mmCIF file of C-alpha atoms and ligand atoms in Angstrom:
data_model
loop_
_atom_site.group_PDB
_atom_site.id
_atom_site.type_symbol
_atom_site.label_atom_id
_atom_site.label_comp_id
_atom_site.label_asym_id
_atom_site.label_seq_id
_atom_site.Cartn_x
_atom_site.Cartn_y
_atom_site.Cartn_z
ATOM 1 C CA UNK A 10 67.646 91.681 78.044
ATOM 2 C CA UNK A 11 65.346 91.469 80.921
ATOM 3 C CA UNK A 12 65.309 94.211 83.023
ATOM 4 C CA UNK A 13 64.052 95.081 86.039
ATOM 5 C CA UNK A 14 61.732 97.878 86.900
ATOM 6 C CA UNK A 15 64.532 100.130 88.421
ATOM 7 C CA UNK A 16 66.775 98.960 85.677
ATOM 8 C CA UNK A 17 64.382 100.168 83.035
ATOM 9 C CA UNK A 18 64.226 103.549 84.885
ATOM 10 C CA UNK A 19 67.908 104.206 84.602
ATOM 11 C CA UNK A 20 67.736 103.334 80.954
ATOM 12 C CA UNK A 21 64.828 105.882 80.466
ATOM 13 C CA UNK A 22 66.897 108.654 82.186
ATOM 14 C CA UNK A 23 65.103 108.382 85.631
ATOM 15 C CA UNK A 24 68.229 108.555 87.011
ATOM 16 C CA UNK A 25 69.866 111.113 85.004
ATOM 17 C CA UNK A 26 71.454 111.407 82.040
ATOM 18 C CA UNK A 27 74.821 109.570 83.080
ATOM 19 C CA UNK A 28 73.746 106.656 84.460
ATOM 20 C CA UNK A 29 71.287 106.588 81.643
ATOM 21 C CA UNK A 30 74.400 106.732 79.609
ATOM 22 C CA UNK A 31 75.990 103.820 81.795
ATOM 23 C CA UNK A 32 73.065 101.662 81.263
ATOM 24 C CA UNK A 33 72.932 102.160 77.493
ATOM 25 C CA UNK A 34 76.607 100.882 77.331
ATOM 26 C CA UNK A 35 75.929 97.874 79.678
ATOM 27 C CA UNK A 36 72.821 96.927 77.830
ATOM 28 C CA UNK A 37 74.814 96.928 74.609
ATOM 29 C CA UNK A 38 77.237 95.217 76.378
ATOM 30 C CA UNK A 39 74.961 92.251 77.230
ATOM 31 C CA UNK A 40 73.311 92.101 74.323
ATOM 32 C CA UNK A 41 76.545 91.193 72.644
ATOM 33 C CA UNK A 42 77.162 88.383 74.564
ATOM 34 C CA UNK A 43 73.451 87.298 75.152
ATOM 35 C CA UNK A 44 73.464 88.073 78.421
ATOM 36 C CA UNK A 45 69.315 87.669 79.991
ATOM 37 C CA UNK A 46 70.090 90.264 82.522
ATOM 38 C CA UNK A 47 71.938 92.115 84.914
ATOM 39 C CA UNK A 48 73.496 91.155 88.143
ATOM 40 C CA UNK A 49 73.825 93.577 91.035
ATOM 41 C CA UNK A 50 77.680 94.167 92.211
ATOM 42 C CA UNK A 51 79.139 94.950 95.451
ATOM 43 C CA UNK A 52 81.614 96.905 94.252
ATOM 44 C CA UNK A 53 83.986 98.424 91.251
ATOM 45 C CA UNK A 54 87.142 98.777 90.481
ATOM 46 C CA UNK A 55 88.031 101.417 87.789
ATOM 47 C CA UNK A 56 91.143 102.268 85.546
ATOM 48 C CA UNK A 57 90.795 105.815 84.531
ATOM 49 C CA UNK A 58 92.226 106.043 81.336
ATOM 50 C CA UNK A 59 93.605 109.821 81.843
ATOM 51 C CA UNK A 60 95.376 108.956 84.935
ATOM 52 C CA UNK A 61 97.041 105.332 83.918
ATOM 53 C CA UNK A 62 97.887 105.490 80.186
ATOM 54 C CA UNK A 63 97.900 109.346 79.516
ATOM 55 C CA UNK A 64 101.503 109.644 78.197
ATOM 56 C CA UNK A 65 101.370 106.379 76.645
ATOM 57 C CA UNK A 66 98.528 106.502 74.171
ATOM 58 C CA UNK A 67 97.220 103.013 74.565
ATOM 59 C CA UNK A 68 93.868 104.368 75.027
ATOM 60 C CA UNK A 69 92.287 105.978 72.005
ATOM 61 C CA UNK A 70 90.652 109.141 72.396
ATOM 62 C CA UNK A 71 87.063 107.797 72.157
ATOM 63 C CA UNK A 72 87.497 105.752 75.321
ATOM 64 C CA UNK A 73 88.464 109.267 77.223
ATOM 65 C CA UNK A 74 85.876 110.793 75.511
ATOM 66 C CA UNK A 75 83.229 108.288 76.397
ATOM 67 C CA UNK A 76 84.506 108.076 80.306
ATOM 68 C CA UNK A 77 84.011 111.663 80.447
ATOM 69 C CA UNK A 78 80.530 111.592 79.159
ATOM 70 C CA UNK A 79 79.934 109.087 81.636
ATOM 71 C CA UNK A 80 81.301 111.339 84.503
ATOM 72 C CA UNK A 81 79.577 114.490 83.571
ATOM 73 C CA UNK A 82 76.532 114.972 85.739
ATOM 74 C CA UNK A 83 76.805 111.859 87.236
ATOM 75 C CA UNK A 84 76.022 112.026 90.968
ATOM 76 C CA UNK A 85 77.757 109.296 93.126
ATOM 77 C CA UNK A 86 79.161 105.649 92.711
ATOM 78 C CA UNK A 87 76.309 103.243 93.542
ATOM 79 C CA UNK A 88 78.863 100.975 95.207
ATOM 80 C CA UNK A 89 82.396 100.750 96.881
ATOM 81 C CA UNK A 90 84.452 102.013 94.230
ATOM 82 C CA UNK A 91 88.472 101.879 94.019
ATOM 83 C CA UNK A 92 91.005 103.042 91.283
ATOM 84 C CA UNK A 93 93.795 101.732 89.870
ATOM 85 C CA UNK A 94 97.298 103.768 90.135
ATOM 86 C CA UNK A 95 98.421 106.879 88.647
ATOM 87 C CA UNK A 96 100.950 106.166 85.671
ATOM 88 C CA UNK A 97 103.718 107.959 87.670
ATOM 89 C CA UNK A 98 103.862 109.495 91.337
ATOM 90 C CA UNK A 99 105.427 113.228 90.990
ATOM 91 C CA UNK A 100 107.647 113.604 93.185
ATOM 92 C CA UNK A 101 109.112 110.225 92.637
ATOM 93 C CA UNK A 102 109.667 111.090 89.083
ATOM 94 C CA UNK A 103 111.588 114.179 90.220
ATOM 95 C CA UNK A 104 113.622 111.475 92.204
ATOM 96 C CA UNK A 105 114.707 109.671 89.542
ATOM 97 C CA UNK A 106 115.594 112.068 87.024
ATOM 98 C CA UNK A 107 112.604 113.672 85.146
ATOM 99 C CA UNK A 108 112.634 117.516 85.061
ATOM 100 C CA UNK A 109 110.869 119.102 88.083
ATOM 101 C CA UNK A 110 108.751 121.460 85.845
ATOM 102 C CA UNK A 111 107.392 118.409 83.666
ATOM 103 C CA UNK A 112 106.595 116.765 87.079
ATOM 104 C CA UNK A 113 104.474 119.633 88.194
ATOM 105 C CA UNK A 114 102.639 119.635 84.764
ATOM 106 C CA UNK A 115 101.900 116.223 85.322
ATOM 107 C CA UNK A 116 100.758 116.647 89.192
ATOM 108 C CA UNK A 117 98.161 119.320 87.706
ATOM 109 C CA UNK A 118 97.016 117.023 85.457
ATOM 110 C CA UNK A 119 96.544 113.900 87.822
ATOM 111 C CA UNK A 120 94.912 116.059 90.252
ATOM 112 C CA UNK A 121 92.372 117.336 87.707
ATOM 113 C CA UNK A 122 91.691 114.137 86.219
ATOM 114 C CA UNK A 123 90.854 112.421 89.749
ATOM 115 C CA UNK A 124 88.754 115.489 90.420
ATOM 116 C CA UNK A 125 85.528 113.732 88.627
ATOM 117 C CA UNK A 126 86.061 110.561 90.421
ATOM 118 C CA UNK A 127 86.821 111.975 94.012
ATOM 119 C CA UNK A 128 83.451 114.044 93.817
ATOM 120 C CA UNK A 129 81.558 110.678 93.141
ATOM 121 C CA UNK A 130 82.769 109.316 95.884
ATOM 122 C CA UNK A 131 85.881 107.162 95.048
ATOM 123 C CA UNK A 132 87.932 104.914 97.540
ATOM 124 C CA UNK A 133 91.038 106.626 97.055
ATOM 125 C CA UNK A 134 93.577 103.719 97.081
ATOM 126 C CA UNK A 135 95.025 104.132 93.832
ATOM 127 C CA UNK A 136 96.304 100.454 93.532
ATOM 128 C CA UNK A 137 96.444 96.989 91.527
ATOM 129 C CA UNK A 138 96.135 95.154 94.757
ATOM 130 C CA UNK A 139 92.453 96.551 95.591
ATOM 131 C CA UNK A 140 91.425 92.800 96.825
ATOM 132 C CA UNK A 141 93.770 93.048 99.779
ATOM 133 C CA UNK A 142 92.436 96.895 100.770
ATOM 134 C CA UNK A 143 89.057 95.940 99.700
ATOM 135 C CA UNK A 144 88.317 92.081 99.809
ATOM 136 C CA UNK A 145 85.533 89.964 98.620
ATOM 137 C CA UNK A 146 84.019 86.661 98.961
ATOM 138 C CA UNK A 147 82.892 83.642 97.131
ATOM 139 C CA UNK A 148 79.898 84.210 95.013
ATOM 140 C CA UNK A 149 79.897 88.197 95.271
ATOM 141 C CA UNK A 150 79.399 89.435 92.110
ATOM 142 C CA UNK A 151 81.735 92.303 91.148
ATOM 143 C CA UNK A 152 82.694 95.298 88.249
ATOM 144 C CA UNK A 153 85.939 96.320 87.386
ATOM 145 C CA UNK A 154 88.853 96.563 85.204
ATOM 146 C CA UNK A 155 92.462 95.453 85.784
ATOM 147 C CA UNK A 156 93.227 92.337 84.718
ATOM 148 C CA UNK A 157 95.671 91.021 87.394
ATOM 149 C CA UNK A 158 92.678 92.365 90.052
ATOM 150 C CA UNK A 159 90.005 90.222 87.831
ATOM 151 C CA UNK A 160 92.170 87.066 88.008
ATOM 152 C CA UNK A 161 93.193 87.337 91.702
ATOM 153 C CA UNK A 162 89.772 88.300 92.912
ATOM 154 C CA UNK A 163 88.226 85.017 90.797
ATOM 155 C CA UNK A 164 90.789 82.669 91.497
ATOM 156 C CA UNK A 165 91.594 83.630 95.337
ATOM 157 C CA UNK A 166 88.067 84.889 96.694
ATOM 158 C CA UNK A 167 85.786 82.332 94.590
ATOM 159 C CA UNK A 168 84.454 86.161 93.642
ATOM 160 C CA UNK A 169 82.921 86.894 90.117
ATOM 161 C CA UNK A 170 83.455 89.285 87.869
ATOM 162 C CA UNK A 171 84.678 89.691 83.805
ATOM 163 C CA UNK A 172 87.569 91.558 82.210
ATOM 164 C CA UNK A 173 85.803 95.216 82.051
ATOM 165 C CA UNK A 174 87.023 97.913 79.724
ATOM 166 C CA UNK A 175 87.648 101.487 81.664
ATOM 167 C CA UNK A 176 84.145 102.682 80.330
ATOM 168 C CA UNK A 177 82.153 99.137 81.018
ATOM 169 C CA UNK A 178 83.846 99.565 84.636
ATOM 170 C CA UNK A 179 82.623 102.868 85.134
ATOM 171 C CA UNK A 180 79.265 102.278 83.827
ATOM 172 C CA UNK A 181 79.263 99.413 86.629
ATOM 173 C CA UNK A 182 80.122 101.732 89.146
ATOM 174 C CA UNK A 183 77.417 104.115 87.935
ATOM 175 C CA UNK A 184 74.542 102.026 88.145
ATOM 176 C CA UNK A 185 75.530 99.026 90.869
ATOM 177 C CA UNK A 186 74.884 96.589 87.782
ATOM 178 C CA UNK A 187 76.443 94.197 85.224
ATOM 179 C CA UNK A 188 75.665 92.038 82.441
ATOM 180 C CA UNK A 189 75.235 88.235 83.622
ATOM 181 C CA UNK A 190 77.272 86.480 81.255
ATOM 182 C CA UNK A 191 80.816 85.068 81.198
ATOM 183 C CA UNK A 192 82.469 84.845 84.385
ATOM 184 C CA UNK A 193 79.289 85.590 86.401
ATOM 185 C CA UNK A 194 77.675 82.418 85.411
ATOM 186 C CA UNK A 195 79.176 79.481 87.300
ATOM 187 C CA UNK A 196 78.520 76.998 84.316
ATOM 188 C CA UNK A 197 81.331 79.399 82.613
ATOM 189 C CA UNK A 198 83.955 78.965 85.259
ATOM 190 C CA UNK A 199 85.122 75.285 84.635
ATOM 191 C CA UNK A 200 88.684 74.529 84.476
ATOM 192 C CA UNK A 201 89.406 73.361 80.676
ATOM 193 C CA UNK A 202 93.398 73.045 80.268
ATOM 194 C CA UNK A 203 95.352 70.877 82.855
ATOM 195 C CA UNK A 204 98.394 72.587 83.772
ATOM 196 C CA UNK A 205 100.789 69.742 85.212
ATOM 197 C CA UNK A 206 104.172 70.268 86.938
ATOM 198 C CA UNK A 207 106.943 67.927 85.430
ATOM 199 C CA UNK A 208 108.959 66.154 88.023
ATOM 200 C CA UNK A 209 112.206 68.440 87.843
ATOM 201 C CA UNK A 210 109.936 71.241 89.351
ATOM 202 C CA UNK A 211 109.951 71.531 92.858
ATOM 203 C CA UNK A 212 107.452 74.572 93.714
ATOM 204 C CA UNK A 213 108.463 74.349 97.322
ATOM 205 C CA UNK A 214 111.635 76.485 96.149
ATOM 206 C CA UNK A 215 109.690 78.878 93.862
ATOM 207 C CA UNK A 216 110.563 82.164 93.838
ATOM 208 C CA UNK A 217 107.937 84.952 92.690
ATOM 209 C CA UNK A 218 109.529 84.848 89.229
ATOM 210 C CA UNK A 219 109.156 81.359 89.068
ATOM 211 C CA UNK A 220 105.424 81.578 89.972
ATOM 212 C CA UNK A 221 104.958 84.752 87.249
ATOM 213 C CA UNK A 222 106.751 82.321 84.385
ATOM 214 C CA UNK A 223 104.891 79.193 85.342
ATOM 215 C CA UNK A 224 101.894 81.524 84.996
ATOM 216 C CA UNK A 225 102.878 83.458 82.166
ATOM 217 C CA UNK A 226 103.701 79.846 79.927
ATOM 218 C CA UNK A 227 100.531 78.437 80.915
ATOM 219 C CA UNK A 228 98.875 81.438 79.831
ATOM 220 C CA UNK A 229 100.555 81.909 76.158
ATOM 221 C CA UNK A 230 99.763 77.751 75.885
ATOM 222 C CA UNK A 231 96.078 77.786 77.076
ATOM 223 C CA UNK A 232 94.771 80.696 75.267
ATOM 224 C CA UNK A 233 91.088 81.346 76.522
ATOM 225 C CA UNK A 234 90.712 78.253 78.018
ATOM 226 C CA UNK A 235 91.070 78.337 82.020
ATOM 227 C CA UNK A 236 93.671 76.654 83.212
ATOM 228 C CA UNK A 237 93.566 74.211 86.039
ATOM 229 C CA UNK A 238 97.242 74.511 88.423
ATOM 230 C CA UNK A 239 97.658 71.184 89.619
ATOM 231 C CA UNK A 240 100.772 70.463 92.332
ATOM 232 C CA UNK A 241 101.433 73.942 93.243
ATOM 233 C CA UNK A 242 101.654 74.075 97.282
ATOM 234 C CA UNK A 243 98.445 74.783 99.135
ATOM 235 C CA UNK A 244 99.978 76.903 101.585
ATOM 236 C CA UNK A 245 100.991 79.556 98.911
ATOM 237 C CA UNK A 246 101.094 82.769 100.450
ATOM 238 C CA UNK A 247 98.795 85.585 98.890
ATOM 239 C CA UNK A 248 101.861 87.261 97.506
ATOM 240 C CA UNK A 249 102.594 84.034 95.921
ATOM 241 C CA UNK A 250 99.116 83.723 94.374
ATOM 242 C CA UNK A 251 99.336 87.388 93.280
ATOM 243 C CA UNK A 252 102.806 86.588 91.189
ATOM 244 C CA UNK A 253 101.192 83.655 89.826
ATOM 245 C CA UNK A 254 97.583 85.004 88.665
ATOM 246 C CA UNK A 255 99.125 88.620 87.379
ATOM 247 C CA UNK A 256 100.668 87.182 84.321
ATOM 248 C CA UNK A 257 97.326 85.451 83.180
ATOM 249 C CA UNK A 258 96.148 88.761 82.509
ATOM 250 C CA UNK A 259 98.833 89.531 80.198
ATOM 251 C CA UNK A 260 99.823 86.350 78.177
ATOM 252 C CA UNK A 261 96.333 85.316 77.893
ATOM 253 C CA UNK A 262 92.764 86.941 77.998
ATOM 254 C CA UNK A 263 92.025 84.856 80.753
ATOM 255 C CA UNK A 264 90.096 86.024 83.683
ATOM 256 C CA UNK A 265 90.564 83.208 85.722
ATOM 257 C CA UNK A 266 92.153 80.063 86.938
ATOM 258 C CA UNK A 267 91.527 77.219 89.361
ATOM 259 C CA UNK A 268 94.937 76.492 91.734
ATOM 260 C CA UNK A 269 93.582 73.255 92.980
ATOM 261 C CA UNK A 270 93.467 73.271 97.194
ATOM 262 C CA UNK A 271 93.245 77.136 96.759
ATOM 263 C CA UNK A 272 90.528 78.427 94.463
ATOM 264 C CA UNK A 273 87.073 77.936 96.398
ATOM 265 C CA UNK A 274 85.621 75.785 93.560
ATOM 266 C CA UNK A 275 88.496 73.734 92.755
ATOM 267 C CA UNK A 276 89.295 71.642 96.160
ATOM 268 C CA UNK A 277 90.367 68.655 93.993
ATOM 269 C CA UNK A 278 91.334 68.606 90.006
ATOM 270 C CA UNK A 279 87.987 66.788 89.314
ATOM 271 C CA UNK A 280 85.693 69.667 91.098
ATOM 272 C CA UNK A 281 87.598 72.095 89.182
ATOM 273 C CA UNK A 282 86.598 70.939 86.078
ATOM 274 C CA UNK A 283 83.261 70.375 86.752
ATOM 275 C CA UNK A 284 83.612 67.071 86.174
ATOM 276 C CA UNK A 285 84.330 66.806 82.473
ATOM 277 C CA UNK A 286 87.720 65.826 81.150
ATOM 278 C CA UNK A 287 90.574 68.344 80.376
ATOM 279 C CA UNK A 288 90.380 69.520 76.827
ATOM 280 C CA UNK A 289 94.133 69.828 77.407
ATOM 281 C CA UNK A 290 97.399 69.112 79.204
ATOM 282 C CA UNK A 291 100.166 71.567 79.538
ATOM 283 C CA UNK A 292 103.088 70.064 80.974
ATOM 284 C CA UNK A 293 105.573 72.453 82.238
ATOM 285 C CA UNK A 294 109.429 71.731 83.303
ATOM 286 C CA UNK A 295 112.807 72.964 83.675
ATOM 287 C CA UNK A 296 112.806 73.348 79.973
ATOM 288 C CA UNK A 297 109.640 75.345 79.683
ATOM 289 C CA UNK A 298 110.554 77.678 82.598
ATOM 290 C CA UNK A 299 114.045 78.126 81.108
ATOM 291 C CA UNK A 300 112.660 79.109 77.894
ATOM 292 C CA UNK A 301 110.073 81.446 79.487
ATOM 293 C CA UNK A 302 112.917 83.140 81.331
ATOM 294 C CA UNK A 303 114.564 83.582 78.251
ATOM 295 C CA UNK A 304 111.891 84.933 76.132
ATOM 296 C CA UNK A 305 110.958 87.556 78.598
ATOM 297 C CA UNK A 306 114.589 88.833 79.516
ATOM 298 C CA UNK A 307 115.238 90.884 76.495
ATOM 299 C CA UNK A 308 118.519 92.561 77.796
ATOM 300 C CA UNK A 309 121.825 91.580 76.401
ATOM 301 C CA UNK A 310 124.257 93.806 78.794
ATOM 302 C CA UNK A 311 124.721 92.863 82.299
ATOM 303 C CA UNK A 312 124.715 96.430 83.515
ATOM 304 C CA UNK A 313 121.532 97.056 85.121
ATOM 305 C CA UNK A 314 120.606 100.658 85.282
ATOM 306 C CA UNK A 315 117.227 99.734 87.571
ATOM 307 C CA UNK A 316 115.739 97.321 89.670
ATOM 308 C CA UNK A 317 111.715 97.443 89.794
ATOM 309 C CA UNK A 318 109.708 96.079 92.055
ATOM 310 C CA UNK A 319 106.094 96.065 92.485
ATOM 311 C CA UNK A 320 104.011 94.805 89.593
ATOM 312 C CA UNK A 321 101.270 93.967 90.896
ATOM 313 C CA UNK A 322 101.716 96.381 93.923
ATOM 314 C CA UNK A 323 104.587 94.748 96.294
ATOM 315 C CA UNK A 324 102.622 93.619 99.739
ATOM 316 C CA UNK A 325 104.030 94.096 103.095
ATOM 317 C CA UNK A 326 105.739 90.952 103.193
ATOM 318 C CA UNK A 327 107.503 91.503 99.861
ATOM 319 C CA UNK A 328 108.962 95.077 101.224
ATOM 320 C CA UNK A 329 109.996 93.413 104.239
ATOM 321 C CA UNK A 330 112.022 90.560 102.128
ATOM 322 C CA UNK A 331 113.503 93.323 99.951
ATOM 323 C CA UNK A 332 114.171 95.487 102.845
ATOM 324 C CA UNK A 333 116.193 92.271 104.470
ATOM 325 C CA UNK A 334 118.129 91.605 101.497
ATOM 326 C CA UNK A 335 119.363 94.808 101.722
ATOM 327 C CA UNK A 336 120.594 94.890 104.987
ATOM 328 C CA UNK A 337 124.470 96.020 105.392
ATOM 329 C CA UNK A 338 124.536 96.670 101.976
ATOM 330 C CA UNK A 339 124.454 99.367 99.242
ATOM 331 C CA UNK A 340 122.240 100.130 95.980
ATOM 332 C CA UNK A 341 124.939 100.819 93.751
ATOM 333 C CA UNK A 342 125.469 104.452 92.796
ATOM 334 C CA UNK A 343 124.152 104.169 89.319
ATOM 335 C CA UNK A 344 121.423 102.022 89.803
ATOM 336 C CA UNK A 345 117.827 103.225 90.894
ATOM 337 C CA UNK A 346 116.412 100.761 92.805
ATOM 338 C CA UNK A 347 112.249 100.968 93.777
ATOM 339 C CA UNK A 348 109.680 99.489 95.459
ATOM 340 C CA UNK A 349 106.348 100.094 94.357
ATOM 341 C CA UNK A 350 102.890 99.878 96.472
ATOM 342 C CA UNK A 351 99.641 101.104 97.533
ATOM 343 C CA UNK A 352 99.756 103.722 100.101
ATOM 344 C CA UNK A 353 98.167 101.954 102.966
ATOM 345 C CA UNK A 354 100.952 99.422 102.461
ATOM 346 C CA UNK A 355 103.450 102.189 102.359
ATOM 347 C CA UNK A 356 101.981 103.900 105.658
ATOM 348 C CA UNK A 357 102.708 100.142 107.422
ATOM 349 C CA UNK A 358 106.282 100.021 105.912
ATOM 350 C CA UNK A 359 106.952 103.039 107.002
ATOM 351 C CA UNK A 360 106.141 102.816 110.459
ATOM 352 C CA UNK A 361 107.303 99.217 110.458
ATOM 353 C CA UNK A 362 111.119 100.679 109.548
ATOM 354 C CA UNK A 363 111.308 98.952 106.271
ATOM 355 C CA UNK A 364 110.882 102.232 104.162
ATOM 356 C CA UNK A 365 113.766 103.887 105.940
ATOM 357 C CA UNK A 366 115.984 100.683 105.665
ATOM 358 C CA UNK A 367 115.503 100.132 102.050
ATOM 359 C CA UNK A 368 115.931 104.300 101.192
ATOM 360 C CA UNK A 369 119.290 104.072 103.694
ATOM 361 C CA UNK A 370 120.199 101.532 101.202
ATOM 362 C CA UNK A 371 120.013 103.769 98.463
ATOM 363 C CA UNK A 372 116.443 102.484 96.969
ATOM 364 C CA UNK A 373 113.061 104.020 96.783
ATOM 365 C CA UNK A 374 109.383 103.136 98.447
ATOM 366 C CA UNK A 375 106.819 104.639 96.304
ATOM 367 C CA UNK A 376 102.655 104.456 96.327
ATOM 368 C CA UNK A 377 99.800 105.038 94.049
ATOM 369 C CA UNK A 378 101.751 104.498 90.508
ATOM 370 C CA UNK A 379 101.964 101.928 88.124
ATOM 371 C CA UNK A 380 105.132 100.319 88.401
ATOM 372 C CA UNK A 381 104.536 99.497 84.357
ATOM 373 C CA UNK A 382 104.038 102.100 81.992
ATOM 374 C CA UNK A 383 105.950 104.615 83.750
ATOM 375 C CA UNK A 384 108.628 103.315 81.753
ATOM 376 C CA UNK A 385 106.934 101.776 78.794
ATOM 377 C CA UNK A 386 107.442 104.519 76.155
ATOM 378 C CA UNK A 387 111.215 103.709 75.385
ATOM 379 C CA UNK A 388 111.841 107.240 74.576
ATOM 380 C CA UNK A 389 110.987 108.110 78.782
ATOM 381 C CA UNK A 390 113.355 105.783 79.880
ATOM 382 C CA UNK A 391 116.117 106.785 77.733
ATOM 383 C CA UNK A 392 115.622 110.269 79.297
ATOM 384 C CA UNK A 393 116.705 109.376 82.227
ATOM 385 C CA UNK A 394 119.499 106.991 80.939
ATOM 386 C CA UNK A 395 117.838 103.633 82.131
ATOM 387 C CA UNK A 396 118.645 101.166 79.277
ATOM 388 C CA UNK A 397 118.342 98.043 81.348
ATOM 389 C CA UNK A 398 115.757 97.182 83.903
ATOM 390 C CA UNK A 399 115.967 94.073 86.383
ATOM 391 C CA UNK A 400 112.395 92.801 87.715
ATOM 392 C CA UNK A 401 110.841 90.021 89.866
ATOM 393 C CA UNK A 402 107.703 90.702 87.972
ATOM 394 C CA UNK A 403 106.968 88.499 84.529
ATOM 395 C CA UNK A 404 104.029 91.167 84.140
ATOM 396 C CA UNK A 405 106.229 94.000 84.231
ATOM 397 C CA UNK A 406 108.653 92.133 81.925
ATOM 398 C CA UNK A 407 106.407 91.380 79.512
ATOM 399 C CA UNK A 408 104.851 95.523 79.222
ATOM 400 C CA UNK A 409 108.247 96.906 79.439
ATOM 401 C CA UNK A 410 109.499 97.616 75.882
ATOM 402 C CA UNK A 411 112.167 99.858 75.021
ATOM 403 C CA UNK A 412 114.469 99.289 77.949
ATOM 404 C CA UNK A 413 116.106 95.655 77.831
ATOM 405 C CA UNK A 414 114.580 93.311 80.864
ATOM 406 C CA UNK A 415 116.507 90.741 83.251
ATOM 407 C CA UNK A 416 113.496 89.060 85.081
ATOM 408 C CA UNK A 417 114.656 86.985 88.024
ATOM 409 C CA UNK A 418 114.061 86.692 91.832
ATOM 410 C CA UNK A 419 113.655 89.375 94.343
ATOM 411 C CA UNK A 420 117.082 88.194 95.552
ATOM 412 C CA UNK A 421 118.529 88.257 92.336
ATOM 413 C CA UNK A 422 117.529 91.747 91.723
ATOM 414 C CA UNK A 423 118.668 92.832 94.625
ATOM 415 C CA UNK A 424 121.886 91.406 94.110
ATOM 416 C CA UNK A 425 121.828 93.217 90.518
ATOM 417 C CA UNK A 426 121.411 96.608 92.125
ATOM 418 C CA UNK A 427 124.154 96.399 94.534
HETATM 419 FE FE1 LIG B 507 100.209 97.331 88.414
HETATM 420 FE FE2 LIG B 507 100.912 98.302 86.656
HETATM 421 FE FE3 LIG B 507 101.748 95.927 87.107
HETATM 422 S S1 LIG B 507 98.702 98.637 87.369
HETATM 423 S S2 LIG B 507 99.905 95.212 87.551
HETATM 424 S S3 LIG B 507 101.879 98.093 88.206
HETATM 425 S S4 LIG B 507 101.158 97.088 85.144
#
């Protein structure tokens, strides 16, 4: 790789051992993908395995060790750096039935785990919708992990970023650089498969879960080829786009999609495909949607124990809709309903009376924690009597195992909670 003098200096240890290690990691990554050089990034978004996956064991020890080595002796993040949610908010954990002593231990561990990142100047937003709090622009190169944030920023803002791992994302924050390959190169961002809606689907009537199911299905079929969604409403809201983008990171290993009329690089289908022909057409109609709903809805028992909103973190409009659906109603005393969001959005929701509206109806609004992995291990969910969860999120439905899942619209989920 061709490195600038400053980058060579980082690699030689002139900026300290942590930056040197980070640069070694990025050079190794760049070599693997034949990157010609590095590119400056505008910001980075981190996943800290010790904060997000602590009880799940999804990240093996070497990842934690590598992140630990990178943090040790580091002085500062070189670009604005944000952070994904933690795996559970301890006070919320107590409210839904986990033992207080366990949650106090968790609080201590989370505080200790976050301390090294805070010391380096972390923007402590602890959210998986960082793009609403720290948005980016077309053509801006970014570093970072969190698949939904990567897909959203590439697809909706036209920013340029790859799906990083936890350690490489941390390395980008410490150096302000990332190797120039993949989504950082315009020629790799062209659409490859055409996702066409059949006449029996009416996007104007789509719920958030419909958007999620559509892209979950498209992701399964397209695999690693960039899909181009045609026929969706150009006036789609950012919340709808968030629900469309999120499942592409889990049903496929994608970093971006094109939504014709929305993605800055896709004013027309021809532009989305970069003048080339689609490699494949993926027709989606009612039958494919139904089949995907069935696949993701793993529950058999109609009795619901928990209703979970906020994967990715709920927007203020989503919270407003949930509050409206609860007006004059009360969540069944045997059901735990919660809405998970970022702290800034929770504060706005609180000041707008929405937290009070949801909580006085028997629900909870929580911030800064992941809605998904909290209940990933079936053992944990069972501990607090949660065997069946209803959600409007296709991504959450994909992630949860152990408890059964019902996937449906926000309205159906609220009705289930009642
Ligand atoms: Fe966010 Fe966790 Fe879902 S990080 S996107 S709430 S799986």
